[in-house]
PDB file of C-alpha atoms in Angstrom:
ATOM      1  CA  VAL A 278       3.842  12.805  11.238  1.00 70.00           C
ATOM      2  CA  ASP A 279       0.873  10.687  10.095  1.00 71.00           C
ATOM      3  CA  ASP A 280       2.647   7.487  11.155  1.00 68.00           C
ATOM      4  CA  LEU A 281       3.498   8.980  14.537  1.00 71.00           C
ATOM      5  CA  LEU A 282      -0.123  10.018  15.090  1.00 76.00           C
ATOM      6  CA  ASP A 283      -1.303   6.522  14.122  1.00 72.00           C
ATOM      7  CA  LEU A 284       1.077   4.967  16.663  1.00 70.00           C
ATOM      8  CA  SER A 285      -0.237   7.313  19.325  1.00 75.00           C
ATOM      9  CA  ARG A 286      -3.836   6.332  18.495  1.00 74.00           C
ATOM     10  CA  ILE A 287      -2.950   2.630  18.681  1.00 74.00           C
ATOM     11  CA  SER A 288      -1.210   3.107  22.039  1.00 71.00           C
ATOM     12  CA  HIS A 289      -4.346   4.768  23.430  1.00 67.00           C
ATOM     13  CA  ASP A 290      -6.738   2.238  21.793  1.00 73.00           C
ATOM     14  CA  LYS A 291      -8.248   4.977  19.653  1.00 73.00           C
ATOM     15  CA  LEU A 292      -7.501   3.533  16.226  1.00 81.00           C
ATOM     16  CA  GLU A 293     -10.346   1.411  14.875  1.00 84.00           C
ATOM     17  CA  LEU A 294     -10.010  -0.956  11.942  1.00 87.00           C
ATOM     18  CA  ARG A 295     -12.699  -0.700   9.272  1.00 89.00           C
ATOM     19  CA  ARG A 296     -12.818  -4.370   8.413  1.00 91.00           C
ATOM     20  CA  GLN A 297     -14.474  -5.830   5.356  1.00 92.00           C
ATOM     21  CA  HIS A 298     -13.927  -8.764   3.041  1.00 93.00           C
ATOM     22  CA  VAL A 299     -11.185  -7.629   0.661  1.00 93.00           C
ATOM     23  CA  ASP A 300      -9.031  -9.214  -2.016  1.00 95.00           C
ATOM     24  CA  LEU A 301      -5.399  -9.360  -0.894  1.00 96.00           C
ATOM     25  CA  MET A 302      -4.113  -8.555  -4.390  1.00 95.00           C
ATOM     26  CA  THR A 303      -6.170  -5.347  -4.486  1.00 94.00           C
ATOM     27  CA  ILE A 304      -4.434  -4.226  -1.292  1.00 96.00           C
ATOM     28  CA  ILE A 305      -0.969  -5.139  -2.593  1.00 96.00           C
ATOM     29  CA  ASN A 306      -1.586  -3.321  -5.881  1.00 95.00           C
ATOM     30  CA  GLN A 307      -2.551  -0.188  -3.912  1.00 94.00           C
ATOM     31  CA  ALA A 308       0.709  -0.430  -1.951  1.00 94.00           C
ATOM     32  CA  ILE A 309       2.766  -0.842  -5.123  1.00 95.00           C
ATOM     33  CA  GLU A 310       1.037   2.183  -6.668  1.00 93.00           C
ATOM     34  CA  THR A 311       1.934   4.256  -3.594  1.00 92.00           C
ATOM     35  CA  SER A 312       5.595   3.150  -3.679  1.00 93.00           C
ATOM     36  CA  HIS A 313       6.141   3.500  -7.428  1.00 91.00           C
ATOM     37  CA  PRO A 314       7.282   7.168  -7.366  1.00 92.00           C
ATOM     38  CA  LEU A 315      10.140   6.338  -4.976  1.00 91.00           C
ATOM     39  CA  ALA A 316      11.105   3.228  -6.954  1.00 93.00           C
ATOM     40  CA  ASP A 317      10.992   5.142 -10.243  1.00 93.00           C
ATOM     41  CA  ARG A 318      13.212   7.884  -8.824  1.00 91.00           C
ATOM     42  CA  GLU A 319      15.804   5.255  -7.914  1.00 90.00           C
ATOM     43  CA  ARG A 320      15.299   3.388 -11.237  1.00 94.00           C
ATOM     44  CA  GLN A 321      14.241   0.337  -9.251  1.00 95.00           C
ATOM     45  CA  THR A 322      11.823  -2.395 -10.306  1.00 95.00           C
ATOM     46  CA  ILE A 323       9.043  -3.707  -8.070  1.00 95.00           C
ATOM     47  CA  THR A 324       8.235  -7.270  -9.136  1.00 96.00           C
ATOM     48  CA  LEU A 325       4.940  -8.816  -8.055  1.00 95.00           C
ATOM     49  CA  VAL A 326       4.593 -12.593  -7.650  1.00 95.00           C
ATOM     50  CA  ARG A 327       0.879 -13.423  -7.526  1.00 93.00           C
ATOM     51  CA  PRO A 328      -0.714 -16.309  -5.611  1.00 93.00           C
ATOM     52  CA  ASN A 329      -2.201 -19.247  -7.497  1.00 90.00           C
ATOM     53  CA  GLU A 330      -5.629 -18.578  -6.022  1.00 92.00           C
ATOM     54  CA  ARG A 331      -7.732 -15.626  -4.894  1.00 92.00           C
ATOM     55  CA  ILE A 332      -7.068 -14.767  -1.239  1.00 95.00           C
ATOM     56  CA  GLU A 333      -9.735 -12.861   0.672  1.00 94.00           C
ATOM     57  CA  LEU A 334      -9.143 -11.299   4.082  1.00 95.00           C
ATOM     58  CA  ASP A 335     -11.321  -9.756   6.755  1.00 94.00           C
ATOM     59  CA  ALA A 336      -9.264  -6.587   7.009  1.00 94.00           C
ATOM     60  CA  ASP A 337      -8.964  -2.828   6.807  1.00 93.00           C
ATOM     61  CA  SER A 338      -7.670  -2.459   3.255  1.00 93.00           C
ATOM     62  CA  ILE A 339      -6.275   1.050   3.790  1.00 91.00           C
ATOM     63  CA  ARG A 340      -4.296   0.025   6.876  1.00 92.00           C
ATOM     64  CA  LEU A 341      -2.857  -3.114   5.256  1.00 95.00           C
ATOM     65  CA  ALA A 342      -1.921  -1.122   2.152  1.00 94.00           C
ATOM     66  CA  GLN A 343      -0.119   1.219   4.564  1.00 92.00           C
ATOM     67  CA  VAL A 344       1.796  -1.767   5.988  1.00 95.00           C
ATOM     68  CA  PHE A 345       2.896  -3.080   2.602  1.00 97.00           C
ATOM     69  CA  SER A 346       3.785   0.359   1.230  1.00 94.00           C
ATOM     70  CA  ASN A 347       5.942   0.987   4.331  1.00 92.00           C
ATOM     71  CA  LEU A 348       7.788  -2.264   3.667  1.00 95.00           C
ATOM     72  CA  LEU A 349       8.206  -1.459  -0.032  1.00 95.00           C
ATOM     73  CA  ASN A 350       9.387   2.082   0.720  1.00 93.00           C
ATOM     74  CA  ASN A 351      11.995   0.751   3.141  1.00 90.00           C
ATOM     75  CA  ALA A 352      13.188  -1.737   0.534  1.00 92.00           C
ATOM     76  CA  CYS A 353      13.555   1.095  -1.996  1.00 92.00           C
ATOM     77  CA  LYS A 354      15.321   3.415   0.444  1.00 90.00           C
ATOM     78  CA  PHE A 355      17.941   0.904   1.497  1.00 89.00           C
ATOM     79  CA  SER A 356      18.631  -0.738  -1.877  1.00 91.00           C
ATOM     80  CA  ALA A 357      20.939   0.433  -4.631  1.00 92.00           C
ATOM     81  CA  ALA A 358      19.697   2.338  -7.660  1.00 92.00           C
ATOM     82  CA  GLY A 359      18.545   0.003 -10.418  1.00 93.00           C
ATOM     83  CA  SER A 360      17.898  -2.927  -8.072  1.00 94.00           C
ATOM     84  CA  GLU A 361      14.842  -5.181  -7.901  1.00 95.00           C
ATOM     85  CA  ILE A 362      12.367  -5.431  -5.021  1.00 96.00           C
ATOM     86  CA  VAL A 363      10.112  -8.497  -5.001  1.00 96.00           C
ATOM     87  CA  ILE A 364       6.735  -8.682  -3.254  1.00 97.00           C
ATOM     88  CA  SER A 365       5.006 -12.055  -3.276  1.00 97.00           C
ATOM     89  CA  ALA A 366       1.817 -13.519  -1.832  1.00 97.00           C
ATOM     90  CA  VAL A 367       0.936 -17.156  -1.158  1.00 96.00           C
ATOM     91  CA  CYS A 368      -1.646 -19.099   0.801  1.00 95.00           C
ATOM     92  CA  GLU A 369      -0.141 -21.365   3.482  1.00 94.00           C
ATOM     93  CA  GLY A 370      -2.830 -23.360   5.256  1.00 91.00           C
ATOM     94  CA  THR A 371      -5.103 -20.883   7.026  1.00 93.00           C
ATOM     95  CA  ASP A 372      -2.677 -17.956   6.557  1.00 95.00           C
ATOM     96  CA  ALA A 373      -1.939 -15.483   3.796  1.00 96.00           C
ATOM     97  CA  VAL A 374       1.814 -14.862   3.626  1.00 97.00           C
ATOM     98  CA  VAL A 375       3.169 -11.703   1.989  1.00 97.00           C
ATOM     99  CA  THR A 376       6.935 -11.347   1.563  1.00 97.00           C
ATOM    100  CA  VAL A 377       8.892  -8.224   0.605  1.00 97.00           C
ATOM    101  CA  GLN A 378      12.477  -8.983  -0.370  1.00 96.00           C
ATOM    102  CA  ASP A 379      15.356  -6.782  -1.493  1.00 95.00           C
ATOM    103  CA  ASP A 380      19.072  -7.175  -2.168  1.00 92.00           C
ATOM    104  CA  GLY A 381      20.032  -3.977  -0.346  1.00 90.00           C
ATOM    105  CA  MET A 382      21.986  -3.085   2.783  1.00 89.00           C
ATOM    106  CA  GLY A 383      20.687  -5.911   4.919  1.00 90.00           C
ATOM    107  CA  ILE A 384      20.357  -6.068   8.712  1.00 90.00           C
ATOM    108  CA  PRO A 385      22.856  -7.458  11.252  1.00 89.00           C
ATOM    109  CA  PRO A 386      21.319 -10.602  12.855  1.00 87.00           C
ATOM    110  CA  GLU A 387      21.428  -9.060  16.335  1.00 86.00           C
ATOM    111  CA  ASN A 388      19.236  -6.164  15.130  1.00 86.00           C
ATOM    112  CA  LEU A 389      16.428  -8.117  13.459  1.00 85.00           C
ATOM    113  CA  GLU A 390      13.998  -7.516  16.355  1.00 85.00           C
ATOM    114  CA  GLN A 391      15.299  -4.037  17.127  1.00 83.00           C
ATOM    115  CA  VAL A 392      14.178  -2.676  13.733  1.00 86.00           C
ATOM    116  CA  PHE A 393      10.533  -2.896  14.911  1.00 86.00           C
ATOM    117  CA  GLU A 394      11.147  -0.636  17.898  1.00 80.00           C
ATOM    118  CA  MET A 395      10.162   3.030  17.853  1.00 70.00           C
ATOM    119  CA  PHE A 396      12.707   5.479  16.377  1.00 65.00           C
ATOM    120  CA  THR A 397      15.212   2.726  15.576  1.00 62.00           C
ATOM    121  CA  GLN A 398      17.840   3.694  13.009  1.00 60.00           C
ATOM    122  CA  LEU A 399      20.726   1.294  12.679  1.00 55.00           C
ATOM    123  CA  GLY A 400      24.120   2.970  12.644  1.00 47.00           C
ATOM    124  CA  GLN A 401      25.017   2.396   9.015  1.00 46.00           C
ATOM    125  CA  LEU A 402      21.556   3.557   7.855  1.00 45.00           C
ATOM    126  CA  VAL A 403      21.312   6.913   9.636  1.00 43.00           C
ATOM    127  CA  ASP A 404      23.136   8.797   6.893  1.00 46.00           C
ATOM    128  CA  ARG A 405      20.807   7.604   4.126  1.00 48.00           C
ATOM    129  CA  PRO A 406      19.017  10.540   2.447  1.00 49.00           C
ATOM    130  CA  HIS A 407      15.598   8.919   2.971  1.00 51.00           C
ATOM    131  CA  GLY A 408      16.290   7.531   6.434  1.00 53.00           C
ATOM    132  CA  GLY A 409      13.100   8.798   8.062  1.00 57.00           C
ATOM    133  CA  LEU A 410      12.416   8.710  11.785  1.00 57.00           C
ATOM    134  CA  GLY A 411      12.373   4.948  12.354  1.00 67.00           C
ATOM    135  CA  ILE A 412       8.593   4.786  12.815  1.00 77.00           C
ATOM    136  CA  GLY A 413       7.310   2.835   9.784  1.00 80.00           C
ATOM    137  CA  LEU A 414       8.242  -0.691  10.863  1.00 88.00           C
ATOM    138  CA  SER A 415       6.930  -0.180  14.385  1.00 87.00           C
ATOM    139  CA  LEU A 416       3.612   1.001  12.956  1.00 88.00           C
ATOM    140  CA  ALA A 417       3.552  -1.884  10.471  1.00 91.00           C
ATOM    141  CA  ARG A 418       3.963  -4.441  13.264  1.00 92.00           C
ATOM    142  CA  ARG A 419       1.218  -2.834  15.371  1.00 90.00           C
ATOM    143  CA  LEU A 420      -1.233  -2.764  12.441  1.00 93.00           C
ATOM    144  CA  VAL A 421      -0.489  -6.369  11.461  1.00 95.00           C
ATOM    145  CA  GLU A 422      -0.963  -7.534  15.067  1.00 94.00           C
ATOM    146  CA  MET A 423      -4.303  -5.682  15.204  1.00 92.00           C
ATOM    147  CA  HIS A 424      -5.340  -7.919  12.281  1.00 95.00           C
ATOM    148  CA  GLY A 425      -4.332 -11.021  14.271  1.00 95.00           C
ATOM    149  CA  GLY A 426      -1.172 -11.532  12.235  1.00 96.00           C
ATOM    150  CA  SER A 427       2.593 -11.283  12.630  1.00 96.00           C
ATOM    151  CA  ILE A 428       5.548  -9.690  10.862  1.00 96.00           C
ATOM    152  CA  THR A 429       9.167 -10.848  11.007  1.00 96.00           C
ATOM    153  CA  ALA A 430      12.457  -9.597   9.578  1.00 94.00           C
ATOM    154  CA  HIS A 431      15.100 -11.863   8.055  1.00 95.00           C
ATOM    155  CA  SER A 432      18.620 -11.095   6.783  1.00 93.00           C
ATOM    156  CA  ARG A 433      21.969 -12.850   6.495  1.00 89.00           C
ATOM    157  CA  GLY A 434      23.662  -9.636   7.622  1.00 87.00           C
ATOM    158  CA  THR A 435      25.010  -6.355   6.305  1.00 87.00           C
ATOM    159  CA  GLY A 436      25.189  -6.274   2.509  1.00 87.00           C
ATOM    160  CA  HIS A 437      22.984  -9.343   2.013  1.00 89.00           C
ATOM    161  CA  GLY A 438      19.551  -7.788   1.608  1.00 91.00           C
ATOM    162  CA  SER A 439      16.441  -8.126   3.762  1.00 94.00           C
ATOM    163  CA  ARG A 440      13.227 -10.108   3.745  1.00 96.00           C
ATOM    164  CA  PHE A 441      10.087  -9.112   5.659  1.00 97.00           C
ATOM    165  CA  VAL A 442       7.348 -11.705   6.060  1.00 97.00           C
ATOM    166  CA  VAL A 443       3.768 -10.781   6.975  1.00 97.00           C
ATOM    167  CA  ARG A 444       1.377 -13.567   8.008  1.00 97.00           C
ATOM    168  CA  LEU A 445      -2.350 -12.798   8.151  1.00 97.00           C
ATOM    169  CA  PRO A 446      -5.202 -15.162   9.068  1.00 96.00           C
ATOM    170  CA  ILE A 447      -7.660 -16.051   6.331  1.00 94.00           C
ATOM    171  CA  PRO A 448     -11.253 -16.078   7.673  1.00 90.00           C
ATOM    172  CA  LEU A 449     -12.945 -19.487   7.537  1.00 80.00           C
ATOM    173  CA  ALA A 450     -15.694 -18.150   5.267  1.00 62.00           C
ATOM    174  CA  SER A 451     -13.061 -17.299   2.635  1.00 57.00           C
ATOM    175  CA  GLN A 452     -11.858 -20.910   2.639  1.00 56.00           C
ATOM    176  CA  ALA A 453     -15.302 -22.287   1.796  1.00 47.00           C
ATOM    177  CA  PRO A 454     -15.600 -23.645  -1.783  1.00 50.00           C
ATOM    178  CA  ALA A 455     -18.749 -21.685  -2.603  1.00 46.00           C
ATOM    179  CA  ALA A 456     -19.612 -18.075  -1.922  1.00 49.00           C
ATOM    180  CA  PRO A 457     -23.135 -16.712  -1.349  1.00 53.00           C
ATOM    181  CA  PRO A 458     -24.756 -14.645  -4.134  1.00 50.00           C
ATOM    182  CA  VAL A 459     -23.555 -11.039  -4.242  1.00 51.00           C
ATOM    183  CA  PRO A 460     -26.367  -8.498  -3.649  1.00 54.00           C
ATOM    184  CA  ILE A 461     -26.772  -5.891  -6.372  1.00 45.00           C
ATOM    185  CA  ASP A 462     -25.955  -3.042  -3.972  1.00 51.00           C
ATOM    186  CA  ALA A 463     -22.686  -4.729  -2.973  1.00 44.00           C
ATOM    187  CA  ALA A 464     -21.716  -5.237  -6.607  1.00 44.00           C
ATOM    188  CA  ILE A 465     -22.043  -1.509  -7.255  1.00 47.00           C
ATOM    189  CA  ALA A 466     -19.410  -0.874  -4.557  1.00 53.00           C
ATOM    190  CA  GLY A 467     -16.789  -2.909  -6.430  1.00 60.00           C
ATOM    191  CA  PRO A 468     -13.747  -1.510  -8.279  1.00 73.00           C
ATOM    192  CA  THR A 469     -14.772   1.409 -10.491  1.00 85.00           C
ATOM    193  CA  ARG A 470     -13.023   3.296 -13.308  1.00 90.00           C
ATOM    194  CA  ILE A 471     -12.997   6.948 -12.253  1.00 94.00           C
ATOM    195  CA  LEU A 472     -11.886   9.985 -14.243  1.00 94.00           C
ATOM    196  CA  VAL A 473     -10.804  12.864 -11.979  1.00 95.00           C
ATOM    197  CA  VAL A 474     -10.945  16.266 -13.698  1.00 95.00           C
ATOM    198  CA  ASP A 475      -9.513  19.316 -11.915  1.00 94.00           C
ATOM    199  CA  ASP A 476      -7.131  22.075 -13.036  1.00 92.00           C
ATOM    200  CA  ASN A 477      -5.755  22.223  -9.478  1.00 91.00           C
ATOM    201  CA  ILE A 478      -3.124  19.505  -9.935  1.00 89.00           C
ATOM    202  CA  ASP A 479      -2.489  18.934  -6.211  1.00 89.00           C
ATOM    203  CA  SER A 480      -6.189  18.572  -5.548  1.00 89.00           C
ATOM    204  CA  ALA A 481      -6.633  16.177  -8.472  1.00 90.00           C
ATOM    205  CA  MET A 482      -3.699  14.007  -7.373  1.00 90.00           C
ATOM    206  CA  THR A 483      -4.951  13.873  -3.784  1.00 90.00           C
ATOM    207  CA  LEU A 484      -8.459  12.890  -4.870  1.00 91.00           C
ATOM    208  CA  ALA A 485      -7.058  10.230  -7.223  1.00 90.00           C
ATOM    209  CA  MET A 486      -4.929   8.835  -4.369  1.00 89.00           C
ATOM    210  CA  LEU A 487      -8.024   8.599  -2.155  1.00 89.00           C
ATOM    211  CA  VAL A 488      -9.950   6.863  -4.940  1.00 87.00           C
ATOM    212  CA  ARG A 489      -7.149   4.298  -5.392  1.00 87.00           C
ATOM    213  CA  LEU A 490      -6.834   3.659  -1.656  1.00 85.00           C
ATOM    214  CA  ASN A 491     -10.510   2.702  -1.704  1.00 82.00           C
ATOM    215  CA  GLY A 492      -9.844   0.032  -4.316  1.00 83.00           C
ATOM    216  CA  HIS A 493     -10.777   1.886  -7.506  1.00 87.00           C
ATOM    217  CA  ASP A 494      -8.867   2.857 -10.650  1.00 88.00           C
ATOM    218  CA  ALA A 495      -8.297   6.538 -11.433  1.00 90.00           C
ATOM    219  CA  VAL A 496      -7.088   8.618 -14.383  1.00 92.00           C
ATOM    220  CA  LEU A 497      -6.475  12.396 -14.293  1.00 93.00           C
ATOM    221  CA  ALA A 498      -7.305  15.294 -16.607  1.00 93.00           C
ATOM    222  CA  HIS A 499      -6.577  18.983 -15.974  1.00 93.00           C
ATOM    223  CA  ASP A 500      -8.724  20.868 -18.514  1.00 92.00           C
ATOM    224  CA  GLY A 501     -12.003  20.382 -20.322  1.00 92.00           C
ATOM    225  CA  LEU A 502     -10.600  19.247 -23.672  1.00 93.00           C
ATOM    226  CA  GLN A 503      -8.255  16.766 -22.021  1.00 92.00           C
ATOM    227  CA  ALA A 504     -11.226  15.450 -20.017  1.00 93.00           C
ATOM    228  CA  CYS A 505     -13.136  14.747 -23.241  1.00 93.00           C
ATOM    229  CA  GLU A 506     -10.145  12.942 -24.770  1.00 91.00           C
ATOM    230  CA  ARG A 507      -9.520  10.864 -21.641  1.00 90.00           C
ATOM    231  CA  SER A 508     -13.209  10.015 -21.372  1.00 90.00           C
ATOM    232  CA  GLU A 509     -13.245   8.579 -24.895  1.00 89.00           C
ATOM    233  CA  SER A 510     -10.067   6.510 -24.445  1.00 88.00           C
ATOM    234  CA  TYR A 511     -10.628   5.433 -20.814  1.00 86.00           C
ATOM    235  CA  SER A 512     -14.430   4.896 -20.783  1.00 88.00           C
ATOM    236  CA  PRO A 513     -14.864   5.721 -17.074  1.00 92.00           C
ATOM    237  CA  ASP A 514     -17.787   4.499 -14.960  1.00 92.00           C
ATOM    238  CA  VAL A 515     -17.747   7.756 -12.984  1.00 93.00           C
ATOM    239  CA  ILE A 516     -16.378  11.264 -13.661  1.00 95.00           C
ATOM    240  CA  LEU A 517     -15.542  13.563 -10.747  1.00 94.00           C
ATOM    241  CA  LEU A 518     -15.716  16.848 -12.632  1.00 93.00           C
ATOM    242  CA  ASP A 519     -14.642  20.314 -11.565  1.00 91.00           C
ATOM    243  CA  ILE A 520     -16.775  23.169 -12.971  1.00 90.00           C
ATOM    244  CA  GLY A 521     -14.208  25.945 -13.343  1.00 88.00           C
ATOM    245  CA  LEU A 522     -11.817  24.537 -15.967  1.00 90.00           C
ATOM    246  CA  PRO A 523      -9.640  26.057 -18.716  1.00 90.00           C
ATOM    247  CA  LYS A 524     -10.413  25.518 -22.439  1.00 89.00           C
ATOM    248  CA  MET A 525     -13.880  24.080 -21.693  1.00 89.00           C
ATOM    249  CA  ASN A 526     -15.669  24.321 -18.328  1.00 88.00           C
ATOM    250  CA  GLY A 527     -17.498  21.596 -16.492  1.00 87.00           C
ATOM    251  CA  HIS A 528     -20.944  22.724 -17.673  1.00 87.00           C
ATOM    252  CA  ASP A 529     -19.801  22.641 -21.312  1.00 89.00           C
TER     253      ASP A 529
END
């Protein structure tokens, strides 16, 4: 439903990108974190191949993480249990290139463009338990194009796996050898270690997900004593602390 609403907003020019200078690897790590539960359920491994250098983009980090997590989720859904999915990032000239590759069902050559169309479900994939509505790839292409990039699908055919390649422009400022000094206020907004404490597990997980989507690290605790233990071992920069807690309340 969220993907469908996003596509509707894009079609009516109502979706705005919140661009900022972001580290590509931070975005990819967010996407991997989002896709891990599905991969773990299928006993699959997501392997990350890092670039040799830092790659900075002028981008909406949440929307690009959405693109990469959609690609990773598709790779998990259409690959066998226990298989490996590889996501890699490299710098090619003035472009950042992110590739998601699997050894799963593959795509017939004649359908490589069709997979990006709305509600597309190839015949042999419809019966998959996690088939979805055929929206994710269409949304991914739209979001990548809004960033001035492109996304392409590659496969040698059914049974030979798939490879999706995302190309994104690197802003000229990011290619300069020296960066300007970072203001103190901007430094404070960098990645932060956050302990989320709430005995409402759904609420805690949702808040932690939001924290991670904004580029921070999060650990959970669900009662006062556990919060104290996690605080000592994790040494958080910030604690988001519920007041009404079992064993020891927030005031204590």
